[in-house]
Structures are given as structure tokens and as C-alpha cells.
């Protein structure tokens, strides 16, 4: 029997609550399947670790998780520590050296969930946003001088390489090809940003020639926000830069009903390093410890992890269980307008896994 070694990094805030829910559900799924099992290693890295050790993860942290089959991540962020330290010290400190350059964010309106868009159905909003995850606006290039004086100056330089752009666009075309509609929208801002974004457009045109069976179009990011709201049915797969896709995918998550539902995968498609799966939401300290965090984003991320591990049947079983549960308003957490707790939703998903008769 295959045993998958998973590094669980709950991080901060509600991260702990949703990751332990995810672990419970994955264990139940493995027990139901019988063909594989999980061995979880838990790492207490994050804001509290930082307060004790002055860093978000140990110096050899990456070496400790390099050999795992996948990483299940909660959230990094702490009210007493600046966000750029928590982000760069943990999440980006894993994503970048592990070359998880493809950040994949599916959006769909799950059964029982109401979109803030009027009359939109689950058929009309079924997207995957591919976010470039290794360079661009978040490359970390820049500096700050003369801090605190009148002469203070700061730069954040977007850095795009031909290799980095070509590989993410190729990845997005391949993903679009694997979906029924075979439709890709390449998002840039090549009117105002006249160097790197123009290069994106050129590379998109070149790569598109390898995919004659995929229909594609390009769109400026500002216009894309309107299209997402006004004509959601015209969108299927989307590829955009680190910053643009970061913003578009939060909009997508809100349009699908709640930030608490949305999943994401940070993939190293070549599998030289483990890939990382996490809910899209942050630490949500306003509800931490209340037991009401929505665990669905973590469950859906776990589905993506199962697909990546080569267990699509188990992944589909988990997704079906999640959809059976979201369809029942008794299992909606407060972010969805309900009264259910994290534990109740988790128990309902486990029950749906056990009682599935496939
Ligand atoms: P960070 O700075 O780490 O991104 P944040 O608290 O600023 O964290 P999010 O955690 O992304 O931002 O959440 C924004 C709001 O959405 C929170 O205040 C919270 O109430 C709600 N929220 C986010 N995730 C969930 C969830 N899983 N379940 C319920 N509510 C959630």
C-alpha cells in the first residue's frame, strides 16, 4: 500500500483549525479507500515560532520537508508581526526555492452556495485562474534608502524572464486544453506597462501556436474585473502575473460565495520539489479560536493535493462529499450566513465519505 508523506504546516490564526480538519478528513478518506494511507509530519512554524526564535521557520526547514510528497499549508500572519516578514519568512520561503511557479486557483459555485452575482449559475461560473508564482511583481527586487528622511526612496521592481513567462503560459494552455471548453484568457496590462507586459503578449502569441485546439484571447486586467462580474460565462481558464492574478483570484473567491471556500495549489509541475496546497484565505484573527472557520477551502485544496498525488478517484470522492455537505444549509458556517461550526462541517464531510456508495 502506498503511503504519502505529507508535511502539515498549519501556521497562524485559523490555520491550525482548518488544517486539523483537513487532516481528519484525509485520514477518513484513506480509510474508506483502502488503497493508500497518509503519514503526516506536523511543523509548528509561523508567527508564534517567530516570537520564540526570531524566524518563521528553522534554518534547515526546507530540508526537513524537501523529501515529502506534498505540503498542506494553513496560513501565515500574526497581528504583532509585519505581514511582509510573515509572508517572506514562510510561504514565499517555501514557494520560491521549491520553484512552485504555477499557482492554480479553481473557482466554482458549489451546491447550496449563493453567489453575490445575480442569477449566476454554477455552469456560468467555472473558472481556473493560473497565477505566475515565482517572479514578476513579487520577485523581491527593489530597495529602500534614506529611511525616515525627506529623501527617502523605495522601489519594487517587477522582474519577468522569458523562461518564467513562457513556462507559466505553456502550463496555462495545457490546463485549458485539459478542460472541456479549451478556452484561455491571457491577462496583462500591456497598454500602460510597456515592457514586460508587451513581452507577455508576444510570448503568449508564440506559445499559442503550439495549441491550435485551444481558443484564446487577451485582456487588460482592469477590463477583466468587469468581465468577471458582467460576463462570467465567457471565461474558463485565465493566466496572469503574480500581482494581477492575486487580485483577480480574491475577486473570484468573493464571486463564488466566500473566501472560506476557495482553494489553491502551488505546483512545481516538474516534481523536482514537493508542491504545496492551501486555502486561499489568510489567518482571520477576528474569528480565530471560535471554532467557526470554514474548512471547505482546506478540503478543496486537499482534493487538488490528491489529484497531484495521482489519486483522482479519492479526490473526486472527497469533492462529492464536500458538495453534498455544502448543499445542506445546516452545514454552512457564519461566513456563508449559517451557524455551523468547523467541527460540524468536518463531521458531516467525514460522514458523507463513509456513506458514499460508489
Ligand atoms: P491575512 O493578513 O493573513 O491575509 P486577514 O485576516 O487579513 O489575513 P483573511 O484571513 O484572508 O484576511 O480574511 C478576511 C476575512 O474573511 C476575515 O476577517 C474572516 O472573517 C473571513 N474569512 C477568511 N477565511 C475564512 C474562513 N475560512 N472561514 C470563515 N471566515 C473566513
mmCIF file of C-alpha atoms and ligand atoms in Angstrom:
data_model
loop_
_atom_site.group_PDB
_atom_site.id
_atom_site.type_symbol
_atom_site.label_atom_id
_atom_site.label_comp_id
_atom_site.label_asym_id
_atom_site.label_seq_id
_atom_site.Cartn_x
_atom_site.Cartn_y
_atom_site.Cartn_z
ATOM 1 C CA UNK A 1 0.000 0.000 0.000
ATOM 2 C CA UNK A 2 1.293 3.426 -0.936
ATOM 3 C CA UNK A 3 1.894 5.819 1.978
ATOM 4 C CA UNK A 4 2.040 9.520 1.145
ATOM 5 C CA UNK A 5 4.240 11.606 3.407
ATOM 6 C CA UNK A 6 2.591 14.968 3.938
ATOM 7 C CA UNK A 7 4.181 17.943 5.682
ATOM 8 C CA UNK A 8 1.383 19.746 7.555
ATOM 9 C CA UNK A 9 2.178 23.388 8.321
ATOM 10 C CA UNK A 10 -0.887 24.962 9.969
ATOM 11 C CA UNK A 11 0.821 28.351 10.553
ATOM 12 C CA UNK A 12 -1.200 31.020 12.312
ATOM 13 C CA UNK A 13 -4.720 32.112 13.194
ATOM 14 C CA UNK A 14 -7.418 29.807 11.835
ATOM 15 C CA UNK A 15 -4.677 27.859 10.011
ATOM 16 C CA UNK A 16 -4.497 25.428 12.939
ATOM 17 C CA UNK A 17 -8.260 24.838 12.957
ATOM 18 C CA UNK A 18 -8.667 24.251 9.233
ATOM 19 C CA UNK A 19 -5.566 22.091 8.834
ATOM 20 C CA UNK A 20 -6.544 19.738 11.653
ATOM 21 C CA UNK A 21 -9.974 19.467 9.987
ATOM 22 C CA UNK A 22 -8.217 18.689 6.689
ATOM 23 C CA UNK A 23 -6.037 16.014 8.278
ATOM 24 C CA UNK A 24 -9.100 14.342 9.844
ATOM 25 C CA UNK A 25 -10.930 14.285 6.523
ATOM 26 C CA UNK A 26 -7.909 12.949 4.627
ATOM 27 C CA UNK A 27 -7.454 10.154 7.185
ATOM 28 C CA UNK A 28 -11.127 9.204 6.799
ATOM 29 C CA UNK A 29 -10.753 9.232 3.028
ATOM 30 C CA UNK A 30 -7.704 6.957 3.121
ATOM 31 C CA UNK A 31 -9.540 4.564 5.473
ATOM 32 C CA UNK A 32 -12.530 4.498 3.094
ATOM 33 C CA UNK A 33 -10.327 3.926 0.028
ATOM 34 C CA UNK A 34 -8.037 1.278 1.474
ATOM 35 C CA UNK A 35 -5.515 1.636 -1.353
ATOM 36 C CA UNK A 36 -3.283 4.279 0.209
ATOM 37 C CA UNK A 37 -2.522 5.937 3.528
ATOM 38 C CA UNK A 38 -1.041 9.174 4.805
ATOM 39 C CA UNK A 39 1.856 9.812 7.170
ATOM 40 C CA UNK A 40 1.569 13.392 8.403
ATOM 41 C CA UNK A 41 4.513 15.280 9.878
ATOM 42 C CA UNK A 42 3.424 18.440 11.692
ATOM 43 C CA UNK A 43 5.555 21.587 11.781
ATOM 44 C CA UNK A 44 4.783 24.412 14.197
ATOM 45 C CA UNK A 45 6.300 27.155 12.040
ATOM 46 C CA UNK A 46 4.762 30.616 11.813
ATOM 47 C CA UNK A 47 4.206 33.713 13.937
ATOM 48 C CA UNK A 48 4.471 32.045 17.355
ATOM 49 C CA UNK A 49 7.643 30.276 16.263
ATOM 50 C CA UNK A 50 8.986 33.667 15.148
ATOM 51 C CA UNK A 51 8.335 35.177 18.565
ATOM 52 C CA UNK A 52 10.434 32.438 20.171
ATOM 53 C CA UNK A 53 13.186 32.018 17.583
ATOM 54 C CA UNK A 54 13.312 35.264 15.589
ATOM 55 C CA UNK A 55 12.485 33.480 12.341
ATOM 56 C CA UNK A 56 9.367 31.947 10.833
ATOM 57 C CA UNK A 57 10.914 28.538 10.223
ATOM 58 C CA UNK A 58 14.216 26.909 11.199
ATOM 59 C CA UNK A 59 17.258 27.425 9.023
ATOM 60 C CA UNK A 60 17.100 23.854 7.785
ATOM 61 C CA UNK A 61 13.282 23.972 7.499
ATOM 62 C CA UNK A 62 13.175 23.385 3.771
ATOM 63 C CA UNK A 63 15.497 20.390 4.081
ATOM 64 C CA UNK A 64 13.067 18.850 6.542
ATOM 65 C CA UNK A 65 10.202 18.949 4.046
ATOM 66 C CA UNK A 66 12.082 18.529 0.761
ATOM 67 C CA UNK A 67 11.507 14.773 0.717
ATOM 68 C CA UNK A 68 7.766 14.891 1.436
ATOM 69 C CA UNK A 69 5.214 14.052 -1.259
ATOM 70 C CA UNK A 70 3.265 17.264 -0.649
ATOM 71 C CA UNK A 71 2.807 20.139 1.783
ATOM 72 C CA UNK A 72 -0.543 21.072 3.348
ATOM 73 C CA UNK A 73 -0.332 24.675 4.460
ATOM 74 C CA UNK A 74 -2.706 26.785 6.592
ATOM 75 C CA UNK A 75 -1.860 30.452 6.751
ATOM 76 C CA UNK A 76 0.996 32.711 7.806
ATOM 77 C CA UNK A 77 0.349 36.029 9.511
ATOM 78 C CA UNK A 78 0.472 37.442 13.020
ATOM 79 C CA UNK A 79 -1.093 40.618 14.426
ATOM 80 C CA UNK A 80 2.190 41.611 16.102
ATOM 81 C CA UNK A 81 4.496 40.873 13.170
ATOM 82 C CA UNK A 82 4.555 42.879 9.898
ATOM 83 C CA UNK A 83 2.915 40.997 7.011
ATOM 84 C CA UNK A 84 5.960 41.202 4.749
ATOM 85 C CA UNK A 85 8.004 39.309 7.374
ATOM 86 C CA UNK A 86 5.464 36.539 7.851
ATOM 87 C CA UNK A 87 4.897 36.202 4.104
ATOM 88 C CA UNK A 88 8.531 36.201 3.028
ATOM 89 C CA UNK A 89 9.663 34.204 6.059
ATOM 90 C CA UNK A 90 7.449 31.185 5.466
ATOM 91 C CA UNK A 91 5.129 30.942 2.486
ATOM 92 C CA UNK A 92 7.415 32.584 -0.044
ATOM 93 C CA UNK A 93 10.458 30.973 1.607
ATOM 94 C CA UNK A 94 8.945 27.648 0.557
ATOM 95 C CA UNK A 95 7.294 28.575 -2.774
ATOM 96 C CA UNK A 96 10.274 30.265 -4.349
ATOM 97 C CA UNK A 97 13.178 27.872 -3.610
ATOM 98 C CA UNK A 98 10.886 24.912 -4.368
ATOM 99 C CA UNK A 99 10.100 26.564 -7.708
ATOM 100 C CA UNK A 100 6.341 26.242 -7.224
ATOM 101 C CA UNK A 101 5.835 28.568 -10.155
ATOM 102 C CA UNK A 102 2.270 27.612 -11.036
ATOM 103 C CA UNK A 103 -0.339 28.801 -8.588
ATOM 104 C CA UNK A 104 -3.643 27.244 -9.596
ATOM 105 C CA UNK A 105 -6.931 28.606 -8.248
ATOM 106 C CA UNK A 106 -10.192 26.971 -9.294
ATOM 107 C CA UNK A 107 -13.419 28.881 -8.730
ATOM 108 C CA UNK A 108 -16.858 27.361 -8.921
ATOM 109 C CA UNK A 109 -20.155 27.985 -7.195
ATOM 110 C CA UNK A 110 -20.634 24.886 -5.050
ATOM 111 C CA UNK A 111 -24.124 23.453 -4.490
ATOM 112 C CA UNK A 112 -26.047 25.383 -1.838
ATOM 113 C CA UNK A 113 -23.807 28.437 -2.046
ATOM 114 C CA UNK A 114 -25.228 31.719 -3.273
ATOM 115 C CA UNK A 115 -23.060 33.988 -5.390
ATOM 116 C CA UNK A 116 -23.354 37.740 -4.845
ATOM 117 C CA UNK A 117 -23.785 37.928 -8.628
ATOM 118 C CA UNK A 118 -27.457 37.974 -9.542
ATOM 119 C CA UNK A 119 -28.813 34.833 -11.212
ATOM 120 C CA UNK A 120 -25.431 33.330 -11.982
ATOM 121 C CA UNK A 121 -25.385 29.513 -12.040
ATOM 122 C CA UNK A 122 -22.613 27.027 -11.405
ATOM 123 C CA UNK A 123 -22.492 26.402 -15.174
ATOM 124 C CA UNK A 124 -21.770 30.063 -15.824
ATOM 125 C CA UNK A 125 -19.032 30.459 -13.253
ATOM 126 C CA UNK A 126 -16.493 27.666 -13.541
ATOM 127 C CA UNK A 127 -13.021 29.104 -13.823
ATOM 128 C CA UNK A 128 -9.403 28.262 -13.111
ATOM 129 C CA UNK A 129 -7.036 31.156 -12.553
ATOM 130 C CA UNK A 130 -3.341 30.394 -13.090
ATOM 131 C CA UNK A 131 -1.108 32.805 -11.230
ATOM 132 C CA UNK A 132 2.595 33.177 -12.036
ATOM 133 C CA UNK A 133 4.132 32.402 -8.668
ATOM 134 C CA UNK A 134 7.878 32.837 -8.964
ATOM 135 C CA UNK A 135 8.755 36.268 -10.341
ATOM 136 C CA UNK A 136 7.024 39.399 -11.607
ATOM 137 C CA UNK A 137 5.902 41.994 -9.107
ATOM 138 C CA UNK A 138 6.682 39.718 -6.137
ATOM 139 C CA UNK A 139 10.225 38.866 -7.200
ATOM 140 C CA UNK A 140 11.553 40.795 -4.216
ATOM 141 C CA UNK A 141 13.718 43.067 -6.365
ATOM 142 C CA UNK A 142 13.974 46.614 -5.105
ATOM 143 C CA UNK A 143 15.223 48.618 -2.182
ATOM 144 C CA UNK A 144 14.685 51.419 0.240
ATOM 145 C CA UNK A 145 17.133 54.163 1.100
ATOM 146 C CA UNK A 146 17.307 57.185 3.414
ATOM 147 C CA UNK A 147 14.590 55.737 5.594
ATOM 148 C CA UNK A 148 12.787 58.321 7.663
ATOM 149 C CA UNK A 149 14.369 61.315 5.944
ATOM 150 C CA UNK A 150 12.822 63.611 3.375
ATOM 151 C CA UNK A 151 14.989 61.945 0.750
ATOM 152 C CA UNK A 152 13.504 58.536 1.428
ATOM 153 C CA UNK A 153 13.035 56.500 -1.729
ATOM 154 C CA UNK A 154 11.754 52.982 -2.357
ATOM 155 C CA UNK A 155 11.389 50.733 -5.374
ATOM 156 C CA UNK A 156 9.685 47.438 -6.088
ATOM 157 C CA UNK A 157 10.846 46.272 -9.482
ATOM 158 C CA UNK A 158 8.778 43.759 -11.439
ATOM 159 C CA UNK A 159 11.070 41.212 -12.977
ATOM 160 C CA UNK A 160 9.936 38.965 -15.804
ATOM 161 C CA UNK A 161 12.098 36.445 -17.595
ATOM 162 C CA UNK A 162 11.315 34.878 -20.964
ATOM 163 C CA UNK A 163 11.691 31.445 -19.367
ATOM 164 C CA UNK A 164 9.389 32.308 -16.462
ATOM 165 C CA UNK A 165 6.698 33.791 -18.679
ATOM 166 C CA UNK A 166 6.856 31.036 -21.314
ATOM 167 C CA UNK A 167 6.567 28.240 -18.759
ATOM 168 C CA UNK A 168 3.522 29.688 -16.988
ATOM 169 C CA UNK A 169 1.752 30.473 -20.251
ATOM 170 C CA UNK A 170 2.514 26.973 -21.554
ATOM 171 C CA UNK A 171 1.218 25.490 -18.287
ATOM 172 C CA UNK A 172 -1.998 27.516 -18.654
ATOM 173 C CA UNK A 173 -2.511 26.426 -22.261
ATOM 174 C CA UNK A 174 -2.058 22.805 -21.210
ATOM 175 C CA UNK A 175 -4.566 23.231 -18.389
ATOM 176 C CA UNK A 176 -7.045 24.957 -20.721
ATOM 177 C CA UNK A 177 -6.639 22.081 -23.188
ATOM 178 C CA UNK A 178 -7.490 19.556 -20.458
ATOM 179 C CA UNK A 179 -10.809 21.285 -19.702
ATOM 180 C CA UNK A 180 -13.928 20.774 -21.816
ATOM 181 C CA UNK A 181 -14.180 24.299 -23.195
ATOM 182 C CA UNK A 182 -10.477 24.622 -24.168
ATOM 183 C CA UNK A 183 -10.622 28.360 -23.633
ATOM 184 C CA UNK A 184 -7.840 30.578 -22.248
ATOM 185 C CA UNK A 185 -7.711 34.286 -21.440
ATOM 186 C CA UNK A 186 -4.254 35.847 -21.098
ATOM 187 C CA UNK A 187 -4.426 38.880 -18.803
ATOM 188 C CA UNK A 188 -1.853 41.694 -18.858
ATOM 189 C CA UNK A 189 -1.648 45.452 -18.636
ATOM 190 C CA UNK A 190 0.320 45.939 -21.817
ATOM 191 C CA UNK A 191 -1.053 49.376 -22.590
ATOM 192 C CA UNK A 192 0.439 51.097 -19.539
ATOM 193 C CA UNK A 193 3.245 48.680 -18.659
ATOM 194 C CA UNK A 194 5.007 48.779 -21.963
ATOM 195 C CA UNK A 195 7.993 46.500 -21.475
ATOM 196 C CA UNK A 196 7.391 43.272 -19.598
ATOM 197 C CA UNK A 197 3.668 43.139 -20.327
ATOM 198 C CA UNK A 198 4.312 43.565 -24.043
ATOM 199 C CA UNK A 199 6.745 40.658 -23.763
ATOM 200 C CA UNK A 200 3.933 38.607 -22.125
ATOM 201 C CA UNK A 201 1.670 39.309 -25.094
ATOM 202 C CA UNK A 202 4.412 38.326 -27.564
ATOM 203 C CA UNK A 203 5.233 35.101 -25.715
ATOM 204 C CA UNK A 204 1.530 34.244 -25.454
ATOM 205 C CA UNK A 205 1.219 34.538 -29.221
ATOM 206 C CA UNK A 206 4.264 32.294 -29.730
ATOM 207 C CA UNK A 207 3.144 29.623 -27.265
ATOM 208 C CA UNK A 208 -0.408 29.691 -28.660
ATOM 209 C CA UNK A 209 0.927 28.248 -31.918
ATOM 210 C CA UNK A 210 1.683 25.002 -30.057
ATOM 211 C CA UNK A 211 -2.000 24.772 -29.059
ATOM 212 C CA UNK A 212 -4.138 25.195 -32.185
ATOM 213 C CA UNK A 213 -7.005 23.376 -30.439
ATOM 214 C CA UNK A 214 -7.209 25.990 -27.642
ATOM 215 C CA UNK A 215 -9.178 29.186 -28.248
ATOM 216 C CA UNK A 216 -7.528 32.132 -26.535
ATOM 217 C CA UNK A 217 -7.938 35.834 -26.126
ATOM 218 C CA UNK A 218 -6.145 38.566 -24.224
ATOM 219 C CA UNK A 219 -7.497 41.158 -21.889
ATOM 220 C CA UNK A 220 -6.265 44.077 -19.831
ATOM 221 C CA UNK A 221 -6.557 43.396 -16.120
ATOM 222 C CA UNK A 222 -8.886 46.318 -15.408
ATOM 223 C CA UNK A 223 -11.285 45.210 -18.137
ATOM 224 C CA UNK A 224 -11.017 41.653 -16.824
ATOM 225 C CA UNK A 225 -12.539 42.652 -13.459
ATOM 226 C CA UNK A 226 -15.618 43.921 -15.290
ATOM 227 C CA UNK A 227 -15.849 40.836 -17.490
ATOM 228 C CA UNK A 228 -15.714 38.601 -14.384
ATOM 229 C CA UNK A 229 -18.710 40.418 -12.956
ATOM 230 C CA UNK A 230 -20.726 41.132 -16.114
ATOM 231 C CA UNK A 231 -19.986 38.162 -18.387
ATOM 232 C CA UNK A 232 -18.707 35.337 -16.169
ATOM 233 C CA UNK A 233 -19.881 32.690 -18.632
ATOM 234 C CA UNK A 234 -17.337 33.855 -21.258
ATOM 235 C CA UNK A 235 -14.396 32.837 -19.019
ATOM 236 C CA UNK A 236 -12.819 29.427 -18.447
ATOM 237 C CA UNK A 237 -9.040 29.333 -17.825
ATOM 238 C CA UNK A 238 -7.143 32.538 -17.049
ATOM 239 C CA UNK A 239 -3.418 33.231 -16.779
ATOM 240 C CA UNK A 240 -1.958 36.385 -15.275
ATOM 241 C CA UNK A 241 1.047 37.776 -13.425
ATOM 242 C CA UNK A 242 1.687 37.295 -9.727
ATOM 243 C CA UNK A 243 0.069 40.602 -8.702
ATOM 244 C CA UNK A 244 -2.769 40.692 -11.210
ATOM 245 C CA UNK A 245 -3.837 37.113 -10.532
ATOM 246 C CA UNK A 246 -3.543 37.655 -6.784
ATOM 247 C CA UNK A 247 -6.189 40.356 -7.026
ATOM 248 C CA UNK A 248 -8.364 38.623 -9.637
ATOM 249 C CA UNK A 249 -8.484 35.439 -7.595
ATOM 250 C CA UNK A 250 -9.701 37.237 -4.469
ATOM 251 C CA UNK A 251 -12.468 38.749 -6.607
ATOM 252 C CA UNK A 252 -13.188 35.277 -7.989
ATOM 253 C CA UNK A 253 -13.374 33.826 -4.471
ATOM 254 C CA UNK A 254 -15.838 36.508 -3.399
ATOM 255 C CA UNK A 255 -17.987 35.956 -6.507
ATOM 256 C CA UNK A 256 -18.115 32.244 -5.719
ATOM 257 C CA UNK A 257 -19.643 32.968 -2.313
ATOM 258 C CA UNK A 258 -16.869 33.170 0.298
ATOM 259 C CA UNK A 259 -13.151 33.423 0.777
ATOM 260 C CA UNK A 260 -13.546 30.463 3.135
ATOM 261 C CA UNK A 261 -14.265 28.078 0.249
ATOM 262 C CA UNK A 262 -11.526 28.889 -2.227
ATOM 263 C CA UNK A 263 -8.575 26.505 -2.663
ATOM 264 C CA UNK A 264 -5.166 26.881 -4.211
ATOM 265 C CA UNK A 265 -2.236 24.735 -5.311
ATOM 266 C CA UNK A 266 1.349 25.939 -5.587
ATOM 267 C CA UNK A 267 2.732 23.496 -8.108
ATOM 268 C CA UNK A 268 6.212 22.555 -9.143
ATOM 269 C CA UNK A 269 4.997 20.830 -12.312
ATOM 270 C CA UNK A 270 8.363 19.133 -12.949
ATOM 271 C CA UNK A 271 8.086 17.499 -9.489
ATOM 272 C CA UNK A 272 11.685 18.303 -8.558
ATOM 273 C CA UNK A 273 10.286 19.579 -5.236
ATOM 274 C CA UNK A 274 7.079 18.985 -3.267
ATOM 275 C CA UNK A 275 4.074 21.091 -4.223
ATOM 276 C CA UNK A 276 2.060 22.980 -1.625
ATOM 277 C CA UNK A 277 -1.729 23.097 -1.127
ATOM 278 C CA UNK A 278 -3.522 25.726 0.942
ATOM 279 C CA UNK A 279 -6.808 27.537 1.336
ATOM 280 C CA UNK A 280 -6.680 30.956 -0.299
ATOM 281 C CA UNK A 281 -7.786 32.794 2.869
ATOM 282 C CA UNK A 282 -5.454 34.248 5.466
ATOM 283 C CA UNK A 283 -5.169 33.897 9.236
ATOM 284 C CA UNK A 284 -8.519 35.606 10.005
ATOM 285 C CA UNK A 285 -7.649 36.551 13.581
ATOM 286 C CA UNK A 286 -11.114 38.053 14.028
ATOM 287 C CA UNK A 287 -12.574 34.538 14.237
ATOM 288 C CA UNK A 288 -9.560 32.545 15.471
ATOM 289 C CA UNK A 289 -10.291 30.178 18.351
ATOM 290 C CA UNK A 290 -14.066 30.442 17.950
ATOM 291 C CA UNK A 291 -14.352 27.133 16.111
ATOM 292 C CA UNK A 292 -16.306 28.682 13.237
ATOM 293 C CA UNK A 293 -13.680 28.848 10.472
ATOM 294 C CA UNK A 294 -14.968 27.405 7.227
ATOM 295 C CA UNK A 295 -12.814 24.335 6.468
ATOM 296 C CA UNK A 296 -14.106 23.903 2.888
ATOM 297 C CA UNK A 297 -11.164 25.828 1.349
ATOM 298 C CA UNK A 298 -8.806 23.348 3.004
ATOM 299 C CA UNK A 299 -10.909 20.353 1.914
ATOM 300 C CA UNK A 300 -10.980 21.559 -1.692
ATOM 301 C CA UNK A 301 -7.193 22.186 -1.527
ATOM 302 C CA UNK A 302 -6.878 18.599 -0.307
ATOM 303 C CA UNK A 303 -8.781 17.473 -3.415
ATOM 304 C CA UNK A 304 -6.167 19.259 -5.525
ATOM 305 C CA UNK A 305 -3.440 17.550 -3.482
ATOM 306 C CA UNK A 306 -4.983 14.125 -4.123
ATOM 307 C CA UNK A 307 -5.134 14.823 -7.869
ATOM 308 C CA UNK A 308 -1.482 15.868 -7.805
ATOM 309 C CA UNK A 309 -0.514 12.726 -5.870
ATOM 310 C CA UNK A 310 -2.177 10.605 -8.555
ATOM 311 C CA UNK A 311 -5.308 9.722 -6.568
ATOM 312 C CA UNK A 312 -8.031 11.300 -8.733
ATOM 313 C CA UNK A 313 -10.698 8.800 -7.666
ATOM 314 C CA UNK A 314 -10.201 9.652 -3.993
ATOM 315 C CA UNK A 315 -10.070 13.343 -4.965
ATOM 316 C CA UNK A 316 -13.417 13.087 -6.753
ATOM 317 C CA UNK A 317 -14.899 11.223 -3.775
ATOM 318 C CA UNK A 318 -13.817 13.991 -1.413
ATOM 319 C CA UNK A 319 -15.164 16.703 -3.727
ATOM 320 C CA UNK A 320 -18.506 14.895 -3.932
ATOM 321 C CA UNK A 321 -18.640 14.639 -0.141
ATOM 322 C CA UNK A 322 -17.873 18.366 0.192
ATOM 323 C CA UNK A 323 -20.579 19.253 -2.340
ATOM 324 C CA UNK A 324 -23.142 17.071 -0.555
ATOM 325 C CA UNK A 325 -22.369 18.964 2.635
ATOM 326 C CA UNK A 326 -22.377 22.491 1.145
ATOM 327 C CA UNK A 327 -25.754 21.709 -0.436
ATOM 328 C CA UNK A 328 -27.232 21.478 3.077
ATOM 329 C CA UNK A 329 -27.557 24.917 4.734
ATOM 330 C CA UNK A 330 -27.424 23.297 8.177
ATOM 331 C CA UNK A 331 -23.711 22.873 7.490
ATOM 332 C CA UNK A 332 -22.986 26.461 6.499
ATOM 333 C CA UNK A 333 -20.505 28.324 8.717
ATOM 334 C CA UNK A 334 -21.201 32.004 9.596
ATOM 335 C CA UNK A 335 -19.216 33.325 6.588
ATOM 336 C CA UNK A 336 -21.923 31.652 4.458
ATOM 337 C CA UNK A 337 -24.717 33.014 6.626
ATOM 338 C CA UNK A 338 -25.128 29.824 8.675
ATOM 339 C CA UNK A 339 -24.494 28.725 12.248
ATOM 340 C CA UNK A 340 -22.415 25.573 11.781
ATOM 341 C CA UNK A 341 -19.063 25.066 13.444
ATOM 342 C CA UNK A 342 -15.834 23.824 11.864
ATOM 343 C CA UNK A 343 -16.270 20.543 13.751
ATOM 344 C CA UNK A 344 -19.838 20.043 12.481
ATOM 345 C CA UNK A 345 -18.859 20.635 8.855
ATOM 346 C CA UNK A 346 -15.876 18.290 9.238
ATOM 347 C CA UNK A 347 -18.013 15.558 10.808
ATOM 348 C CA UNK A 348 -20.598 15.930 8.024
ATOM 349 C CA UNK A 349 -17.933 15.582 5.309
ATOM 350 C CA UNK A 350 -16.482 12.502 7.032
ATOM 351 C CA UNK A 351 -19.978 11.015 7.269
ATOM 352 C CA UNK A 352 -20.536 11.736 3.560
ATOM 353 C CA UNK A 353 -17.242 9.988 2.723
ATOM 354 C CA UNK A 354 -18.170 6.930 4.816
ATOM 355 C CA UNK A 355 -21.678 6.638 3.478
ATOM 356 C CA UNK A 356 -20.810 7.185 -0.208
ATOM 357 C CA UNK A 357 -21.845 4.041 -2.010
ATOM 358 C CA UNK A 358 -19.545 4.246 -5.015
HETATM 359 P P1 LIG B 1 -4.040 37.720 6.270
HETATM 360 O O1 LIG B 1 -3.461 39.034 6.641
HETATM 361 O O2 LIG B 1 -3.307 36.559 6.859
HETATM 362 O O3 LIG B 1 -4.323 37.553 4.799
HETATM 363 P P2 LIG B 1 -6.699 38.594 7.008
HETATM 364 O O4 LIG B 1 -7.412 38.305 8.289
HETATM 365 O O5 LIG B 1 -6.331 39.981 6.668
HETATM 366 O O6 LIG B 1 -5.461 37.609 6.983
HETATM 367 P P3 LIG B 1 -8.262 36.783 5.565
HETATM 368 O O7 LIG B 1 -7.897 35.817 6.614
HETATM 369 O O8 LIG B 1 -7.992 36.376 4.174
HETATM 370 O O9 LIG B 1 -7.563 38.133 5.766
HETATM 371 O O10 LIG B 1 -9.802 37.042 5.766
HETATM 372 C C1 LIG B 1 -10.572 38.187 5.557
HETATM 373 C C2 LIG B 1 -11.891 37.961 6.306
HETATM 374 O O11 LIG B 1 -12.614 36.863 5.739
HETATM 375 C C3 LIG B 1 -11.640 37.580 7.748
HETATM 376 O O12 LIG B 1 -11.835 38.684 8.542
HETATM 377 C C4 LIG B 1 -12.602 36.488 8.068
HETATM 378 O O13 LIG B 1 -13.688 36.934 8.828
HETATM 379 C C5 LIG B 1 -13.112 35.986 6.741
HETATM 380 N N1 LIG B 1 -12.597 34.633 6.492
HETATM 381 C C6 LIG B 1 -11.451 34.294 5.873
HETATM 382 N N2 LIG B 1 -11.300 32.973 5.842
HETATM 383 C C7 LIG B 1 -12.363 32.439 6.449
HETATM 384 C C8 LIG B 1 -12.782 31.105 6.734
HETATM 385 N N3 LIG B 1 -12.059 30.029 6.386
HETATM 386 N N4 LIG B 1 -13.937 30.937 7.398
HETATM 387 C C9 LIG B 1 -14.680 31.986 7.764
HETATM 388 N N5 LIG B 1 -14.349 33.259 7.526
HETATM 389 C C10 LIG B 1 -13.202 33.497 6.875
#
